[in-house]
mmCIF file of C-alpha atoms in Angstrom:
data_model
loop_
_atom_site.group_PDB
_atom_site.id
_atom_site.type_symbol
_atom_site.label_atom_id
_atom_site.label_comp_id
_atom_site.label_asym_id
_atom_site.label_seq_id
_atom_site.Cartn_x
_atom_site.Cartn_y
_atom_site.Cartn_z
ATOM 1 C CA UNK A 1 16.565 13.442 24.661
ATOM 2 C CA UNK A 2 16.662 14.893 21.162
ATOM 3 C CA UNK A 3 18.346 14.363 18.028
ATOM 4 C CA UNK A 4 18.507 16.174 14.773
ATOM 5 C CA UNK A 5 19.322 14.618 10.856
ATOM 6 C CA UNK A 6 18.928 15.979 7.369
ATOM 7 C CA UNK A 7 15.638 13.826 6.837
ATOM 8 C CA UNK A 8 13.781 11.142 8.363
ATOM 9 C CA UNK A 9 11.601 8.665 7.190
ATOM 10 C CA UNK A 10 8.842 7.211 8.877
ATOM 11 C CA UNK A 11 8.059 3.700 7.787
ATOM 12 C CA UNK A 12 10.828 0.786 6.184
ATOM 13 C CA UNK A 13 8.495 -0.845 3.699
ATOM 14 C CA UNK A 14 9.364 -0.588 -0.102
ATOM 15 C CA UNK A 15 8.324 3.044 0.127
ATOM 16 C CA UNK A 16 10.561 4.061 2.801
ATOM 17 C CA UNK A 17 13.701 2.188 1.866
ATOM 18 C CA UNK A 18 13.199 3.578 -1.590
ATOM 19 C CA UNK A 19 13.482 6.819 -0.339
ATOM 20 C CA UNK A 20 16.620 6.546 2.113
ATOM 21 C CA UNK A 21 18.556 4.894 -0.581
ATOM 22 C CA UNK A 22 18.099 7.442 -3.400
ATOM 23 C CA UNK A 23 19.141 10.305 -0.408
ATOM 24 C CA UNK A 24 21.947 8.156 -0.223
ATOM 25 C CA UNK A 25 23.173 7.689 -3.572
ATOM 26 C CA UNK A 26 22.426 11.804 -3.677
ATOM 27 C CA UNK A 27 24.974 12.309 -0.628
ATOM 28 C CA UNK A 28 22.068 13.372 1.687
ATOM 29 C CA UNK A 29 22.453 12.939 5.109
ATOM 30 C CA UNK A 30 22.112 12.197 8.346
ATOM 31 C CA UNK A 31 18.813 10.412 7.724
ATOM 32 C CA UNK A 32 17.176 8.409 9.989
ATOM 33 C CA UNK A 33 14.039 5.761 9.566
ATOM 34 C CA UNK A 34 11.921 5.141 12.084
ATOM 35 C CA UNK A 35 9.865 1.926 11.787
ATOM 36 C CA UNK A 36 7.209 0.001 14.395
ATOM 37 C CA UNK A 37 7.887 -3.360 13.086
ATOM 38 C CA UNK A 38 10.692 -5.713 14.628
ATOM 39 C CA UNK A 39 12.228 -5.995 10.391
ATOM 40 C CA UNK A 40 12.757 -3.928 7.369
ATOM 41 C CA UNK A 41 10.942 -4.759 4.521
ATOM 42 C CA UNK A 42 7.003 -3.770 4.837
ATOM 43 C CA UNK A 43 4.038 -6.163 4.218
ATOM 44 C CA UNK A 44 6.485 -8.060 2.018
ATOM 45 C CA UNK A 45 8.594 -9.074 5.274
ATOM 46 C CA UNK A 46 5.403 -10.703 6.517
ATOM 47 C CA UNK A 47 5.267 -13.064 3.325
ATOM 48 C CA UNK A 48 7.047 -16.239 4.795
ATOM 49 C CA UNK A 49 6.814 -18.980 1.856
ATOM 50 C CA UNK A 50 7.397 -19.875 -2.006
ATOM 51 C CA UNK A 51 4.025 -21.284 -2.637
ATOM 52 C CA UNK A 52 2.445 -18.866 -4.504
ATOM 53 C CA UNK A 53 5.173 -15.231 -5.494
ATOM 54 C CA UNK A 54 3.082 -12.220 -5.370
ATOM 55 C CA UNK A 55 6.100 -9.531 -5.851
ATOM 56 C CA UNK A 56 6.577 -8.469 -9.586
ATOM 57 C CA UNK A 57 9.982 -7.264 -9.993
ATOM 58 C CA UNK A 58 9.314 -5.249 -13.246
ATOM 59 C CA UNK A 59 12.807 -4.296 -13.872
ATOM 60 C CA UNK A 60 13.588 -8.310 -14.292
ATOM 61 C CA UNK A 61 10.557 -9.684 -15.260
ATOM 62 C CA UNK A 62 10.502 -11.532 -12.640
ATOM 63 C CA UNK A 63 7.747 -12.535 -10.131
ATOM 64 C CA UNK A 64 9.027 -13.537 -6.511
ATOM 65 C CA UNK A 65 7.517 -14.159 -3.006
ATOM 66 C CA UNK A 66 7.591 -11.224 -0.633
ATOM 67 C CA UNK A 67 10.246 -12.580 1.625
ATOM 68 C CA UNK A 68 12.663 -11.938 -0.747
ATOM 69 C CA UNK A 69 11.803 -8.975 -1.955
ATOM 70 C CA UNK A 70 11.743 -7.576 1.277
ATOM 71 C CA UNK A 71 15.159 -9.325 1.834
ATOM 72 C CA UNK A 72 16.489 -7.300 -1.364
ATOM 73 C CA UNK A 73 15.093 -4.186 0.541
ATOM 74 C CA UNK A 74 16.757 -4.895 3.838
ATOM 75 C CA UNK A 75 20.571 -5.762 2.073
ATOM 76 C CA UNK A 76 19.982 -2.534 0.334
ATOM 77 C CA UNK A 77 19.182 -0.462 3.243
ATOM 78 C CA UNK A 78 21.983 -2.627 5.125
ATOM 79 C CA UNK A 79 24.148 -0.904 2.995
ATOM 80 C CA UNK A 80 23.953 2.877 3.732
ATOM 81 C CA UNK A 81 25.049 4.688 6.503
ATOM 82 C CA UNK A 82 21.169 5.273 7.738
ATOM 83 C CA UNK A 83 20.497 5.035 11.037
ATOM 84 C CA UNK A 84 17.307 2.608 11.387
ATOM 85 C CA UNK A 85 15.170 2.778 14.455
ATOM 86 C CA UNK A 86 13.193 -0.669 14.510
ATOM 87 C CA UNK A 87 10.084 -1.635 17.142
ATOM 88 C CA UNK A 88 9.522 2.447 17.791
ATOM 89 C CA UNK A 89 6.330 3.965 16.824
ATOM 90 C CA UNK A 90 5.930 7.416 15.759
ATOM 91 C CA UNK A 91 3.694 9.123 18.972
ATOM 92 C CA UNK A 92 3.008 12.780 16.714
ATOM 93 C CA UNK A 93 4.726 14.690 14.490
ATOM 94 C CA UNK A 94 4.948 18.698 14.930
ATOM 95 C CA UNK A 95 4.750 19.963 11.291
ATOM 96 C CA UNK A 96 6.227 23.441 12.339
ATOM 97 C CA UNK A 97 9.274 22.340 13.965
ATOM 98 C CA UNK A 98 9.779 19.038 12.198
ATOM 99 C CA UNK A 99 9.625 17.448 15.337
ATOM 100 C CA UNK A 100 8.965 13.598 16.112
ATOM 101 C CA UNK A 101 7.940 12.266 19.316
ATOM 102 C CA UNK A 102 9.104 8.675 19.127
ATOM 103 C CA UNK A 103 8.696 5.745 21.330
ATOM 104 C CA UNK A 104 11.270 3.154 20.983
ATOM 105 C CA UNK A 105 11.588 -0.241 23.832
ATOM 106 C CA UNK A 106 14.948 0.259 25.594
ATOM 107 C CA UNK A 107 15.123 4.097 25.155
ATOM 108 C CA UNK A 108 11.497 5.194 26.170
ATOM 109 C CA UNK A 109 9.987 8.513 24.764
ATOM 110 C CA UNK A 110 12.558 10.480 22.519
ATOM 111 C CA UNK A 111 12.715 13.494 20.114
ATOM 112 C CA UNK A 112 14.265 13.473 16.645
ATOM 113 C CA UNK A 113 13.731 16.803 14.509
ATOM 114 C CA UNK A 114 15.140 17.033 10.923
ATOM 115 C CA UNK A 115 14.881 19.401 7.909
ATOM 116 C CA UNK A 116 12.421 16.961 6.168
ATOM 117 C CA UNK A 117 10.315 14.334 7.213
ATOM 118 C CA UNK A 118 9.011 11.780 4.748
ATOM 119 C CA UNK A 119 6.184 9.456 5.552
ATOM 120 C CA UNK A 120 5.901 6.197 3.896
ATOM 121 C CA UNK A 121 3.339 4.881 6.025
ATOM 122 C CA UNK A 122 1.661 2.263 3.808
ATOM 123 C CA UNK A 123 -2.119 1.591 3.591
ATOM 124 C CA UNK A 124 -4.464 -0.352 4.847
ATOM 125 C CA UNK A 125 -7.394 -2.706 3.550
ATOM 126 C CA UNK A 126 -10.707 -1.026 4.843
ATOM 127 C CA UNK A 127 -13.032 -2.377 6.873
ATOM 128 C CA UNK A 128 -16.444 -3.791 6.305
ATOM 129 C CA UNK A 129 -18.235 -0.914 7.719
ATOM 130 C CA UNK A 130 -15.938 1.529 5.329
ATOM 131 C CA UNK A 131 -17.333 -0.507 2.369
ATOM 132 C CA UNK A 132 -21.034 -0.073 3.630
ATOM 133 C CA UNK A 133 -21.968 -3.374 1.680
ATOM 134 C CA UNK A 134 -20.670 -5.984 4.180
ATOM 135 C CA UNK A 135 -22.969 -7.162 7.004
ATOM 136 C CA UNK A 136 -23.001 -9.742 9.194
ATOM 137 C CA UNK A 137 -21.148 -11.416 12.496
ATOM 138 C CA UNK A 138 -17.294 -11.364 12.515
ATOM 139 C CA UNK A 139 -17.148 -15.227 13.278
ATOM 140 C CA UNK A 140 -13.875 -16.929 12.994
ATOM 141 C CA UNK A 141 -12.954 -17.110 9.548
ATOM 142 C CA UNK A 142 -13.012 -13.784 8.708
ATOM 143 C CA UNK A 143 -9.583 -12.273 7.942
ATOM 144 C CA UNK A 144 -8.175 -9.787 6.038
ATOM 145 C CA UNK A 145 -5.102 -10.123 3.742
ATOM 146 C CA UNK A 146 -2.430 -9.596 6.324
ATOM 147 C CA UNK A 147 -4.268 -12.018 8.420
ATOM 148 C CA UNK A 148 -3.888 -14.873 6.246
ATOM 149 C CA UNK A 149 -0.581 -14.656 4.348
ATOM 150 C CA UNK A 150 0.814 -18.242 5.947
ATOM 151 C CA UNK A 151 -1.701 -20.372 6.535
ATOM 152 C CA UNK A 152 0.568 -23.682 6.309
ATOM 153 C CA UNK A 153 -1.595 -26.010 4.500
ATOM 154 C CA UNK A 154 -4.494 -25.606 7.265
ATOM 155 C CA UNK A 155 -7.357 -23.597 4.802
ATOM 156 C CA UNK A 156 -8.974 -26.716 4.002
ATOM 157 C CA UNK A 157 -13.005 -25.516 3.916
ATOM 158 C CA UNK A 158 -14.409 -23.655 1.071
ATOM 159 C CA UNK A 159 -13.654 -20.006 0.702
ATOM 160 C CA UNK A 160 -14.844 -16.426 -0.293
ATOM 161 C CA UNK A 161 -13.219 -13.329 -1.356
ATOM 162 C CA UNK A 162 -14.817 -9.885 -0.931
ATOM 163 C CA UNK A 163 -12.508 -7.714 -3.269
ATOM 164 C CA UNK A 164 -11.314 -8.082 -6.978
ATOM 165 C CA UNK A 165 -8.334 -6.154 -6.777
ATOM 166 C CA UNK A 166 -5.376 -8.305 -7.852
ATOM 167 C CA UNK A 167 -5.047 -8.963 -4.043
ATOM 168 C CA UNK A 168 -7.903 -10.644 -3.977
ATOM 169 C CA UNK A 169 -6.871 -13.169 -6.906
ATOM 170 C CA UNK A 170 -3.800 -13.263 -5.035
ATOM 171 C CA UNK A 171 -5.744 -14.170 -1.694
ATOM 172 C CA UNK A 172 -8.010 -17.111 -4.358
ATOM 173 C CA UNK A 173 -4.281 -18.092 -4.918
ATOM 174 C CA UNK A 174 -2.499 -18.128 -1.676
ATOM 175 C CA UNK A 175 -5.883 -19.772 -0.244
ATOM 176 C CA UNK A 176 -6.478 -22.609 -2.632
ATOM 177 C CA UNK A 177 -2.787 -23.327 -2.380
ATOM 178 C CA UNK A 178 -3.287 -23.830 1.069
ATOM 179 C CA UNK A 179 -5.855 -26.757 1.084
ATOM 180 C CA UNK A 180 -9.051 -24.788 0.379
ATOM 181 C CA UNK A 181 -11.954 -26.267 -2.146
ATOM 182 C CA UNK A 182 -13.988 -24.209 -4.187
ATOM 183 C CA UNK A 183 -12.995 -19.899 -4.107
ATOM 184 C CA UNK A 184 -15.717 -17.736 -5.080
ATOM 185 C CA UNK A 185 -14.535 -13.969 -5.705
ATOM 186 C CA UNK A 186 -17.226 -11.446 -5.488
ATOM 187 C CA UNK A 187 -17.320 -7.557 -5.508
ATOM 188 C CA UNK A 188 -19.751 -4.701 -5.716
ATOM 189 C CA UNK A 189 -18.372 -3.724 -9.655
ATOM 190 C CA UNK A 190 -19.920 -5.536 -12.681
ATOM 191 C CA UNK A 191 -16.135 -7.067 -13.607
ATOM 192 C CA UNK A 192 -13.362 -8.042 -11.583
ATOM 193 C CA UNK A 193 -10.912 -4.579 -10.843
ATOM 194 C CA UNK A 194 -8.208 -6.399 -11.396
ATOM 195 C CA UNK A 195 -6.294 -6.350 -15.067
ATOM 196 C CA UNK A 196 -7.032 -9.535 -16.860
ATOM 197 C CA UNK A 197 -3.110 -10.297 -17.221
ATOM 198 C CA UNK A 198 -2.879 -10.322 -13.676
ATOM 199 C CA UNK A 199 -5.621 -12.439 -13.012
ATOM 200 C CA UNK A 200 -4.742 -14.854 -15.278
ATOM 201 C CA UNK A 201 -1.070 -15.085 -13.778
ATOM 202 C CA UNK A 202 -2.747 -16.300 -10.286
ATOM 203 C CA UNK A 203 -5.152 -19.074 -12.447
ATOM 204 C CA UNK A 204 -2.304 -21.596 -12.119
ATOM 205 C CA UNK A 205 -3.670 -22.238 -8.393
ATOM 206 C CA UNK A 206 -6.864 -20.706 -8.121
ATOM 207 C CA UNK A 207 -9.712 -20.235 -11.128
ATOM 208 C CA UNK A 208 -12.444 -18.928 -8.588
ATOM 209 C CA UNK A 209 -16.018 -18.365 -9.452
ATOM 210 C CA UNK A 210 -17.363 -14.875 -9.978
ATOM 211 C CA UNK A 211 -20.204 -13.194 -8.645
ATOM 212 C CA UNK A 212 -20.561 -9.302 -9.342
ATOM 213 C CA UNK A 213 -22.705 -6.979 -8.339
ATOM 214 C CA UNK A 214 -23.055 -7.637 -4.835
ATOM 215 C CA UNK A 215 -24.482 -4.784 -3.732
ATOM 216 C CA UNK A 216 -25.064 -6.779 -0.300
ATOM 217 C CA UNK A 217 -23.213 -9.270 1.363
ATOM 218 C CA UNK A 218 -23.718 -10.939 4.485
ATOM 219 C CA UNK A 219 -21.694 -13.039 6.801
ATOM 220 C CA UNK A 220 -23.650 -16.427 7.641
ATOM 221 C CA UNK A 221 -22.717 -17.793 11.219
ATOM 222 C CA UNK A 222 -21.756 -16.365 14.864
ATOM 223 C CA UNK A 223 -18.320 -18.824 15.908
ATOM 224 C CA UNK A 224 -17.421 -19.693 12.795
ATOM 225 C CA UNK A 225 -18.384 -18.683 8.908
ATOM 226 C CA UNK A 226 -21.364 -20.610 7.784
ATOM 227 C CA UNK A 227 -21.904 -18.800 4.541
ATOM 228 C CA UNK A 228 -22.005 -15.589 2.313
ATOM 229 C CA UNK A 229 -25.732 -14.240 1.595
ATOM 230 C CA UNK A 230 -26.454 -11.992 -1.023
ATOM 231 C CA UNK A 231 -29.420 -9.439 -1.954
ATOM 232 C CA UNK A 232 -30.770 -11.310 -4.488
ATOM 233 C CA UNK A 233 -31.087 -14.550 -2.366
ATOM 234 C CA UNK A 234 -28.180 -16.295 -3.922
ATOM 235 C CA UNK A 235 -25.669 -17.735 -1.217
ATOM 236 C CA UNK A 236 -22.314 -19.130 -0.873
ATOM 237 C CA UNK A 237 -21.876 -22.317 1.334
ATOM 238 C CA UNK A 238 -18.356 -21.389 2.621
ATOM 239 C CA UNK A 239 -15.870 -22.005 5.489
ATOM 240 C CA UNK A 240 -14.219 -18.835 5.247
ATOM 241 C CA UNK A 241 -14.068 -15.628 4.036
ATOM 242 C CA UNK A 242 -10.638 -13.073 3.204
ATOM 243 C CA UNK A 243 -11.674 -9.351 2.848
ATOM 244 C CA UNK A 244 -8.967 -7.726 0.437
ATOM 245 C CA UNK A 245 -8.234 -4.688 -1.205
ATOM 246 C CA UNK A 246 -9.447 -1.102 -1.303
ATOM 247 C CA UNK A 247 -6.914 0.394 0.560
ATOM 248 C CA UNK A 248 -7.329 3.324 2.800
ATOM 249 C CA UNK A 249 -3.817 5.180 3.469
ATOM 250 C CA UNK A 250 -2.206 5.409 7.497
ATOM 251 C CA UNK A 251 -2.252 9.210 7.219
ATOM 252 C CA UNK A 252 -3.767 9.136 11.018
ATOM 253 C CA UNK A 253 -0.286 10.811 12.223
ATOM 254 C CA UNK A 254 -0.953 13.594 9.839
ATOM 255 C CA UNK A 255 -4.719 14.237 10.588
ATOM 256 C CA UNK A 256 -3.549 14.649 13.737
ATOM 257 C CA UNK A 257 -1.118 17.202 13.178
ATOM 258 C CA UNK A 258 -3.769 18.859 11.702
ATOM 259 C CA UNK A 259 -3.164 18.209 8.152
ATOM 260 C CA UNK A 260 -6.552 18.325 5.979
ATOM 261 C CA UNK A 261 -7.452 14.801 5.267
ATOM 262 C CA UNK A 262 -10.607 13.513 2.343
ATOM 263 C CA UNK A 263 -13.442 12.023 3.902
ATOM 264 C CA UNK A 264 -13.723 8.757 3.005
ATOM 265 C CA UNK A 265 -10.476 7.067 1.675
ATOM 266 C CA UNK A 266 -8.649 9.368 4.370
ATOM 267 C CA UNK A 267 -6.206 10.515 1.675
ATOM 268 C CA UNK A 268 -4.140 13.659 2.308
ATOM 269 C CA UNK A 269 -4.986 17.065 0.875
ATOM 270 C CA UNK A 270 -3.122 19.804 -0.521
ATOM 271 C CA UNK A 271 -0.043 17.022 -1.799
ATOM 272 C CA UNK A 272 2.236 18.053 -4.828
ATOM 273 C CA UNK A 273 4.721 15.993 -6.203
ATOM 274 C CA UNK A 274 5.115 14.507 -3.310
ATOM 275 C CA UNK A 275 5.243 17.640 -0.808
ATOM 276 C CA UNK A 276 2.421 18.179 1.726
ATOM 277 C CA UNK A 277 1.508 21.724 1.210
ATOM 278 C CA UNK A 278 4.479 24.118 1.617
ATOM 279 C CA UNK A 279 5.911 22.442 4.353
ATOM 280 C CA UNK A 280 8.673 20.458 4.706
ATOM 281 C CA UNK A 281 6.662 17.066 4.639
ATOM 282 C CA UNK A 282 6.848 14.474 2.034
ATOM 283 C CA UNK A 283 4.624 11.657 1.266
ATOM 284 C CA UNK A 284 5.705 8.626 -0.710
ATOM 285 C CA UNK A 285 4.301 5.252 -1.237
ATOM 286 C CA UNK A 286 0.602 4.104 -0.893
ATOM 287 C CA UNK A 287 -0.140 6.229 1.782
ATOM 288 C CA UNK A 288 -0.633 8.972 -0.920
ATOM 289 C CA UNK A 289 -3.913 6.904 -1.715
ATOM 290 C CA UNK A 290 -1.854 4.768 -4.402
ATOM 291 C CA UNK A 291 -2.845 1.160 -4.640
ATOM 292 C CA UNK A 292 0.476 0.086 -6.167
ATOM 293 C CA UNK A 293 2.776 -2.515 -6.170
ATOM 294 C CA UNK A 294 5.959 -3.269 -3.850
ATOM 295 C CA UNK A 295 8.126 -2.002 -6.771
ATOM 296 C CA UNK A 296 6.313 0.879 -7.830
ATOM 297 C CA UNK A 297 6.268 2.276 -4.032
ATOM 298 C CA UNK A 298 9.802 1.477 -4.197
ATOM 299 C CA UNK A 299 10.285 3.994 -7.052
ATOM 300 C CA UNK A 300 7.668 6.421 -5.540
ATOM 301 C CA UNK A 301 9.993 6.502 -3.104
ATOM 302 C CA UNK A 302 13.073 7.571 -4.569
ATOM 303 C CA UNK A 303 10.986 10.253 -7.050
ATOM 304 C CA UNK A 304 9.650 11.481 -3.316
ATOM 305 C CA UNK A 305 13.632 11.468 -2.235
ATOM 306 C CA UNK A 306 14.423 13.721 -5.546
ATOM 307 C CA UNK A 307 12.208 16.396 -4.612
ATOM 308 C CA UNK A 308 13.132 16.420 -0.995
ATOM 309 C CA UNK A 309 16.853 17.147 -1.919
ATOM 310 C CA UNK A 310 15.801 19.969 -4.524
ATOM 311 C CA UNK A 311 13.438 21.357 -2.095
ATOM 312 C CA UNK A 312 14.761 21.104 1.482
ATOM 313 C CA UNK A 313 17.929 23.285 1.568
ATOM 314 C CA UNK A 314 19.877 22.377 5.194
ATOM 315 C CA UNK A 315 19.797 24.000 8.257
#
């Protein structure tokens, strides 16, 4: 079973949606959007509460919680003529013949092939053993970012953040909001990453503790977290610890199409102004290697959907 559109678009976060709306409004089509998740909308879809808003809305000046930012993006997508594929997963991509193998519940393995694909895959936090400064057990406790967006009031011990990206202020935030105690931030840099303007936004519910330079921290405990260690013998006495930021982009499908892909941060090679080489492959969002917000890979999106209607004459 095949099918063929004008473009489609892997992934239906900010990124994605941004893209099949501007093809819209530029009278491209068929285009199709493939996305593994069960709902449109991203990371920000996962955000279920008001307690702490997250999502800067730059054209309003206006800061709101993910939910509804990724309900903005759904309405929007909602109302174009795009066909959206949710729950399938992207098996490969054939870069020569713009072909994807897709794998969707209901229909099984299918084909869809288009003029232009654009991937708006996202990004990932990276692991401790990516950061090569993290050691330790992996007791319970541990969690990355999009482990720990809803806790419900139930983060009532002490905590630590590895990571001083604004998501880890953001984490502080969401955390002390939730019941925790003290929040210590610490990172491998001399200052917090994060832009003083944003930090300060999140000190309404959280003004952690700082502790830079960590050239090594480890994990105390083997069920649960006992504590955070570092080299010079210093220690935090915490319950928990949320390992955020430094994102590493999900360009796996394109490594293994045999893109060229950095060592490292896994970013794709050879990318300009969006396009993959001299293919017909486009790249928006944070899976360029951007670290930016749900906006801004919103807009990366459309400025990727510009260039694949200048570039991308149809079949």
């Amino acid at each position: 079973m095949s099918e063929h559109v004008r473009v489609a678009i892997v992934g239906a976060g900010p990124a994605g949606v941004g893209a099949a709306v501007k093809l819209c409004e530029m009278g491209v089509g068929p285009i199709a959007v493939i996305e593994r998740e069960k709902v449109i909308g991203g990371i920000p879809a996962r955000y279920t509460s008001d307690d702490v808003p997250t999502y800067v809305m730059w054209t309003r000046g206006r800061v709101i919680p993910g939910y509804r930012f990724a309900d903005r993006l759904r309405k929007e997508l909602e109302g174009t003529d795009v066909a959206v594929h949710l729950g399938s997963m992207v098996a490969s991509v054939d870069p020569e013949t713009r072909t994807l193998t897709v794998v969707s519940p209901g229909r099984g393995v299918w084909q869809l092939t288009a003029d232009a694909i654009v991937f708006a895959t996202g990004a990932r936090e990276s692991s401790r053993s990516e950061r090569g400064w993290i050691y330790g057990h992996r007791p319970a406790g541990v969690h990355f970012t999009t482990n720990m967006l809803d806790f419900g009031g139930s983060a009532s011990a002490d905590a630590a953040i590895i990571g001083s990206e604004v998501m880890g202020y953001a984490a502080a935030a969401k955390l002390r909001r939730a019941g925790a105690g003290r929040v210590t931030v610490t990172d491998d840099a001399a200052r917090p990453r994060s832009w003083l303007p944003k930090r300060l936004f999140f000190y309404r519910w959280a003004r952690p503790a700082w502790v830079g330079r960590a050239r090594c921290a480890t994990v105390r405990g083997s069920r649960r977290v006992e504590g955070l260690e570092f080299a010079d013998g210093s220690s935090a006495d915490v319950g928990q610890v949320a390992i955020t930021g430094v994102l590493v982009p999900n360009s796996e499908l394109l490594a293994e199409a045999g893109f060229e892909i950095e060592p490292g941060m896994r970013r794709v090679r050879d990318v300009t102004d969006y396009r993959l080489d001299a293919s017909g492959i486009f790249l928006a969002g944070n899976v360029l290697g951007l670290s930016c917000s749900g906006q801004w890979a919103y807009w990366t999106g459309k400025w990727a959907a510009a260039r694949v209607a200048k570039l991308t004459p149809a079949r």
